[in-house]
């Protein structure tokens, strides 16, 4: 039986309400509504008039870090409203707000998450899937579908649209996946394409507790900093794997140049050892369990 968040008691009503509002508010609008509803503050830096124009109407690829799962909401909320905006994201997010699924380009990674060598991650993912079903495909099939997704993303950019992605995946491992290189290489035919870097801070694995009324008052402010737009032609003489290394190194240098301002809560969170990969599934389950028993 397929399980979806919108079928849960109480929580399901919240999900259904957001899903219906998304028809009126649109893709970026509903993400801002989620932040407002949870009392989450968002501050955006370096989004000047020129950058707003790029984000609103030009062909663009946005690359961002990905410290927590709530980055999906925060990054999208910080962008400009446009219909041809898409996000490359784990297929596990499909169906959470079904009316915005058409803005999501899925990558299939469950074959990695269900690696039997990591029994804890395996268990946490299975717990979450008791609440929200997601498709599990063999590695070979997943690889082919992921190629299709990158090709779709490149086609969107070539046709003047915007695609955002988290090329390093979640956490702080430092490795960037090759998809960003193939996306840039394939989208190269649209010479007007810009590449913009985004840096997210203030998010963490603890963010699912923002769903509990009042908790956001003691949580860090979420911040998004954008870089200036860079021409895609700067990578025209490179192969995809070279592109990955070049843009990753550029991102790391730029990231290090940004001012670091932490509030007391962030200082505490930053000193807590990283939770195991995919432990956010357990946090989701905990928050949803609390909400079903405390909300009226």
Short mmCIF file of C-alpha atoms in Angstrom, two decimals:
data_model
loop_
_atom_site.label_atom_id
_atom_site.label_comp_id
_atom_site.label_asym_id
_atom_site.label_seq_id
_atom_site.Cartn_x
_atom_site.Cartn_y
_atom_site.Cartn_z
CA UNK A 1 0.00 0.00 0.00
CA UNK A 2 1.33 3.44 -0.98
CA UNK A 3 1.71 5.72 2.04
CA UNK A 4 1.79 9.50 1.78
CA UNK A 5 2.18 12.24 4.35
CA UNK A 6 -1.18 13.74 3.42
CA UNK A 7 -2.92 10.58 4.69
CA UNK A 8 -1.67 10.96 8.27
CA UNK A 9 -4.06 12.24 10.95
CA UNK A 10 -3.73 15.99 11.62
CA UNK A 11 -0.36 16.21 9.87
CA UNK A 12 -2.11 15.14 6.68
CA UNK A 13 -4.43 18.13 6.90
CA UNK A 14 -1.45 20.49 7.18
CA UNK A 15 0.15 18.89 4.13
CA UNK A 16 -3.09 19.02 2.15
CA UNK A 17 -3.59 22.69 3.05
CA UNK A 18 -0.08 23.61 1.87
CA UNK A 19 -0.58 21.56 -1.28
CA UNK A 20 -3.80 23.40 -2.11
CA UNK A 21 -2.25 26.81 -1.35
CA UNK A 22 0.59 26.00 -3.75
CA UNK A 23 -1.89 26.22 -6.67
CA UNK A 24 -2.36 29.91 -5.88
CA UNK A 25 1.05 30.83 -4.48
CA UNK A 26 3.21 28.92 -6.93
CA UNK A 27 6.48 27.07 -6.40
CA UNK A 28 8.54 29.78 -4.70
CA UNK A 29 5.49 31.27 -2.99
CA UNK A 30 4.52 28.11 -1.15
CA UNK A 31 8.07 27.71 0.15
CA UNK A 32 7.88 31.23 1.59
CA UNK A 33 4.49 30.35 3.08
CA UNK A 34 6.02 27.30 4.81
CA UNK A 35 8.72 29.49 6.36
CA UNK A 36 6.10 32.00 7.50
CA UNK A 37 3.83 29.31 8.93
CA UNK A 38 6.68 27.81 10.96
CA UNK A 39 7.93 31.20 12.14
CA UNK A 40 11.24 30.74 10.34
CA UNK A 41 13.12 33.93 9.48
CA UNK A 42 14.99 34.13 6.19
CA UNK A 43 17.61 36.69 5.23
CA UNK A 44 19.00 36.91 1.69
CA UNK A 45 22.34 38.53 0.86
CA UNK A 46 23.83 39.91 -2.38
CA UNK A 47 20.59 39.70 -4.36
CA UNK A 48 21.03 42.98 -6.20
CA UNK A 49 18.94 44.20 -9.15
CA UNK A 50 21.10 42.45 -11.75
CA UNK A 51 21.03 39.16 -9.87
CA UNK A 52 17.27 39.38 -9.40
CA UNK A 53 16.92 39.76 -13.16
CA UNK A 54 19.04 36.66 -13.79
CA UNK A 55 17.11 34.59 -11.26
CA UNK A 56 13.77 35.79 -12.61
CA UNK A 57 14.08 35.51 -16.36
CA UNK A 58 17.44 34.27 -17.69
CA UNK A 59 18.81 30.77 -18.30
CA UNK A 60 20.63 29.90 -15.09
CA UNK A 61 22.10 27.03 -13.09
CA UNK A 62 22.20 27.51 -9.32
CA UNK A 63 24.61 25.38 -7.29
CA UNK A 64 24.30 25.29 -3.52
CA UNK A 65 25.67 23.61 -0.43
CA UNK A 66 23.29 21.28 1.39
CA UNK A 67 23.78 21.12 5.17
CA UNK A 68 20.20 19.99 5.93
CA UNK A 69 17.01 18.77 4.27
CA UNK A 70 15.20 22.05 4.95
CA UNK A 71 17.57 23.65 2.42
CA UNK A 72 15.05 22.67 -0.24
CA UNK A 73 12.54 25.12 1.23
CA UNK A 74 15.07 27.82 2.12
CA UNK A 75 16.88 27.95 -1.24
CA UNK A 76 13.65 28.00 -3.24
CA UNK A 77 12.08 30.67 -1.01
CA UNK A 78 15.12 32.92 -1.55
CA UNK A 79 14.76 32.85 -5.34
CA UNK A 80 12.58 34.93 -7.63
CA UNK A 81 9.13 33.71 -8.78
CA UNK A 82 9.18 32.06 -12.19
CA UNK A 83 7.28 29.22 -13.79
CA UNK A 84 10.29 27.64 -15.50
CA UNK A 85 12.18 27.02 -12.24
CA UNK A 86 13.21 23.47 -11.33
CA UNK A 87 15.13 21.71 -8.59
CA UNK A 88 17.16 18.52 -8.92
CA UNK A 89 16.31 16.59 -5.78
CA UNK A 90 16.04 13.12 -4.24
CA UNK A 91 13.06 11.17 -5.55
CA UNK A 92 12.01 10.71 -1.91
CA UNK A 93 10.56 14.24 -2.00
CA UNK A 94 8.08 13.43 -4.76
CA UNK A 95 4.50 13.38 -3.57
CA UNK A 96 5.05 15.40 -0.41
CA UNK A 97 3.40 18.41 -2.08
CA UNK A 98 2.12 16.83 -5.25
CA UNK A 99 1.16 20.14 -6.88
CA UNK A 100 4.80 21.21 -7.08
CA UNK A 101 6.13 17.84 -8.27
CA UNK A 102 6.31 19.27 -11.79
CA UNK A 103 9.08 21.62 -10.55
CA UNK A 104 11.16 18.72 -9.19
CA UNK A 105 13.64 16.69 -11.22
CA UNK A 106 14.23 13.46 -9.30
CA UNK A 107 17.51 11.68 -8.74
CA UNK A 108 17.22 8.12 -7.53
CA UNK A 109 19.56 7.39 -4.63
CA UNK A 110 17.67 4.85 -2.52
CA UNK A 111 19.99 2.08 -3.68
CA UNK A 112 22.74 3.95 -1.80
CA UNK A 113 20.60 4.76 1.22
CA UNK A 114 19.54 1.15 1.61
CA UNK A 115 23.11 -0.12 1.65
CA UNK A 116 23.02 -3.11 3.98
CA UNK A 117 26.49 -2.30 5.24
CA UNK A 118 25.04 0.65 7.15
CA UNK A 119 22.33 -0.95 9.24
CA UNK A 120 21.41 2.24 11.12
CA UNK A 121 20.78 4.28 7.97
CA UNK A 122 18.92 1.35 6.49
CA UNK A 123 16.64 1.20 9.53
CA UNK A 124 16.01 4.96 9.62
CA UNK A 125 15.04 5.05 5.97
CA UNK A 126 12.67 2.12 6.43
CA UNK A 127 11.04 3.88 9.38
CA UNK A 128 10.40 6.97 7.27
CA UNK A 129 9.04 4.90 4.43
CA UNK A 130 6.35 3.63 6.78
CA UNK A 131 5.03 7.20 6.67
CA UNK A 132 5.88 8.28 3.13
CA UNK A 133 6.45 5.76 0.34
CA UNK A 134 9.28 6.26 -2.12
CA UNK A 135 10.40 4.21 -5.07
CA UNK A 136 13.41 1.91 -4.72
CA UNK A 137 15.16 0.93 -7.94
CA UNK A 138 18.23 -1.20 -8.66
CA UNK A 139 21.51 0.66 -9.10
CA UNK A 140 21.61 0.15 -12.88
CA UNK A 141 18.04 1.40 -13.38
CA UNK A 142 18.65 4.34 -11.03
CA UNK A 143 21.74 5.31 -13.01
CA UNK A 144 19.82 5.38 -16.29
CA UNK A 145 16.99 7.41 -14.79
CA UNK A 146 19.47 9.87 -13.30
CA UNK A 147 21.01 10.38 -16.74
CA UNK A 148 17.51 11.13 -18.06
CA UNK A 149 17.04 13.66 -15.27
CA UNK A 150 20.29 15.46 -16.08
CA UNK A 151 19.33 15.54 -19.76
CA UNK A 152 15.93 16.98 -18.83
CA UNK A 153 17.59 19.63 -16.65
CA UNK A 154 19.97 20.58 -19.47
CA UNK A 155 17.04 20.90 -21.89
CA UNK A 156 15.27 23.24 -19.46
CA UNK A 157 18.33 25.49 -19.23
CA UNK A 158 18.89 25.44 -22.99
CA UNK A 159 15.29 26.62 -23.38
CA UNK A 160 15.87 29.55 -21.04
CA UNK A 161 14.81 28.09 -17.69
CA UNK A 162 16.42 27.82 -14.26
CA UNK A 163 17.70 24.65 -12.60
CA UNK A 164 18.98 24.50 -9.03
CA UNK A 165 20.89 21.61 -7.51
CA UNK A 166 22.96 20.49 -4.54
CA UNK A 167 25.98 18.94 -6.31
CA UNK A 168 27.64 17.83 -3.09
CA UNK A 169 24.57 16.02 -1.81
CA UNK A 170 23.82 16.29 1.90
CA UNK A 171 26.31 16.77 4.72
CA UNK A 172 29.95 17.87 4.68
CA UNK A 173 31.72 15.07 2.82
CA UNK A 174 33.38 17.36 0.29
CA UNK A 175 32.68 15.16 -2.74
CA UNK A 176 30.64 16.62 -5.59
CA UNK A 177 28.73 14.28 -7.88
CA UNK A 178 29.41 14.29 -11.61
CA UNK A 179 25.88 15.39 -12.56
CA UNK A 180 26.76 19.07 -12.29
CA UNK A 181 29.56 18.60 -14.83
CA UNK A 182 27.32 16.83 -17.33
CA UNK A 183 24.57 19.41 -16.80
CA UNK A 184 26.88 22.34 -17.53
CA UNK A 185 28.48 20.61 -20.50
CA UNK A 186 25.13 19.71 -22.03
CA UNK A 187 23.60 23.16 -21.44
CA UNK A 188 26.58 24.89 -23.06
CA UNK A 189 24.71 25.47 -26.34
CA UNK A 190 22.76 28.27 -24.66
CA UNK A 191 25.61 30.75 -24.50
CA UNK A 192 23.58 33.17 -22.37
CA UNK A 193 23.42 30.74 -19.43
CA UNK A 194 24.73 31.98 -16.10
CA UNK A 195 25.98 29.93 -13.17
CA UNK A 196 25.20 31.28 -9.72
CA UNK A 197 26.52 29.91 -6.45
CA UNK A 198 24.35 29.97 -3.33
CA UNK A 199 25.48 29.41 0.24
CA UNK A 200 22.98 28.36 2.91
CA UNK A 201 23.56 28.76 6.63
CA UNK A 202 21.44 28.54 9.76
CA UNK A 203 19.88 25.23 8.73
CA UNK A 204 20.62 21.93 10.45
CA UNK A 205 19.34 18.41 11.06
CA UNK A 206 17.34 19.88 13.94
CA UNK A 207 15.13 21.96 11.64
CA UNK A 208 12.20 19.55 11.63
CA UNK A 209 11.43 20.75 15.14
CA UNK A 210 10.46 24.07 13.54
CA UNK A 211 7.20 22.32 12.70
CA UNK A 212 6.28 22.45 16.38
CA UNK A 213 4.58 25.81 17.12
CA UNK A 214 6.87 28.27 18.88
CA UNK A 215 10.10 26.33 18.48
CA UNK A 216 11.38 28.58 15.66
CA UNK A 217 11.70 31.42 18.16
CA UNK A 218 14.85 29.79 19.55
CA UNK A 219 16.12 28.42 16.23
CA UNK A 220 18.74 30.19 14.08
CA UNK A 221 17.78 32.57 11.29
CA UNK A 222 18.15 30.94 7.88
CA UNK A 223 20.44 32.80 5.49
CA UNK A 224 21.09 32.51 1.76
CA UNK A 225 24.02 34.30 0.11
CA UNK A 226 24.24 34.48 -3.68
CA UNK A 227 27.35 35.00 -5.80
CA UNK A 228 27.51 37.11 -8.92
CA UNK A 229 26.51 35.30 -12.11
CA UNK A 230 29.27 33.56 -14.05
CA UNK A 231 29.10 32.76 -17.77
CA UNK A 232 28.73 29.08 -18.62
CA UNK A 233 31.27 29.68 -21.41
CA UNK A 234 34.02 29.77 -18.78
CA UNK A 235 33.78 25.97 -18.86
CA UNK A 236 33.48 25.49 -22.62
CA UNK A 237 36.87 23.84 -23.11
CA UNK A 238 36.43 21.28 -20.28
CA UNK A 239 35.07 17.78 -19.98
CA UNK A 240 32.36 17.06 -17.37
CA UNK A 241 34.71 15.68 -14.70
CA UNK A 242 37.03 18.65 -15.13
CA UNK A 243 34.06 20.97 -14.78
CA UNK A 244 33.09 19.32 -11.48
CA UNK A 245 36.53 19.91 -9.97
CA UNK A 246 36.83 23.46 -11.28
CA UNK A 247 33.44 24.63 -10.05
CA UNK A 248 33.83 22.81 -6.73
CA UNK A 249 37.14 24.55 -6.09
CA UNK A 250 35.64 27.90 -7.07
CA UNK A 251 32.78 27.31 -4.69
CA UNK A 252 35.06 26.41 -1.78
CA UNK A 253 37.20 29.54 -2.29
CA UNK A 254 34.08 31.72 -2.50
CA UNK A 255 32.55 30.05 0.56
CA UNK A 256 35.67 30.70 2.61
CA UNK A 257 35.49 34.39 1.68
CA UNK A 258 32.02 34.83 3.17
CA UNK A 259 31.67 36.41 6.64
CA UNK A 260 30.80 33.91 9.33
CA UNK A 261 28.29 35.18 11.86
CA UNK A 262 26.92 32.69 14.35
CA UNK A 263 24.35 33.15 17.05
CA UNK A 264 24.54 31.22 20.31
CA UNK A 265 22.28 28.41 19.05
CA UNK A 266 24.34 27.90 15.91
CA UNK A 267 27.54 27.76 17.93
CA UNK A 268 26.06 24.91 19.95
CA UNK A 269 24.68 23.07 16.92
CA UNK A 270 27.96 23.42 15.01
CA UNK A 271 29.84 21.73 17.86
CA UNK A 272 27.51 18.74 17.95
CA UNK A 273 28.99 15.83 15.96
CA UNK A 274 27.25 15.25 12.66
CA UNK A 275 24.42 12.77 12.92
CA UNK A 276 24.63 9.64 10.77
CA UNK A 277 23.65 10.09 7.14
CA UNK A 278 19.86 10.06 6.73
CA UNK A 279 19.21 10.41 10.45
CA UNK A 280 16.87 13.19 9.39
CA UNK A 281 14.38 10.43 8.62
CA UNK A 282 14.25 9.69 12.32
CA UNK A 283 13.82 13.39 13.13
CA UNK A 284 10.91 13.57 10.68
CA UNK A 285 9.24 10.59 12.27
CA UNK A 286 9.70 12.06 15.75
CA UNK A 287 8.26 15.46 14.80
CA UNK A 288 5.31 13.94 12.97
CA UNK A 289 4.62 11.68 15.97
CA UNK A 290 4.71 14.70 18.33
CA UNK A 291 2.42 16.72 16.07
CA UNK A 292 -0.19 13.99 15.76
CA UNK A 293 -0.48 13.92 19.55
CA UNK A 294 -0.19 17.57 20.50
CA UNK A 295 -1.91 19.56 17.74
CA UNK A 296 -5.62 20.16 17.68
#
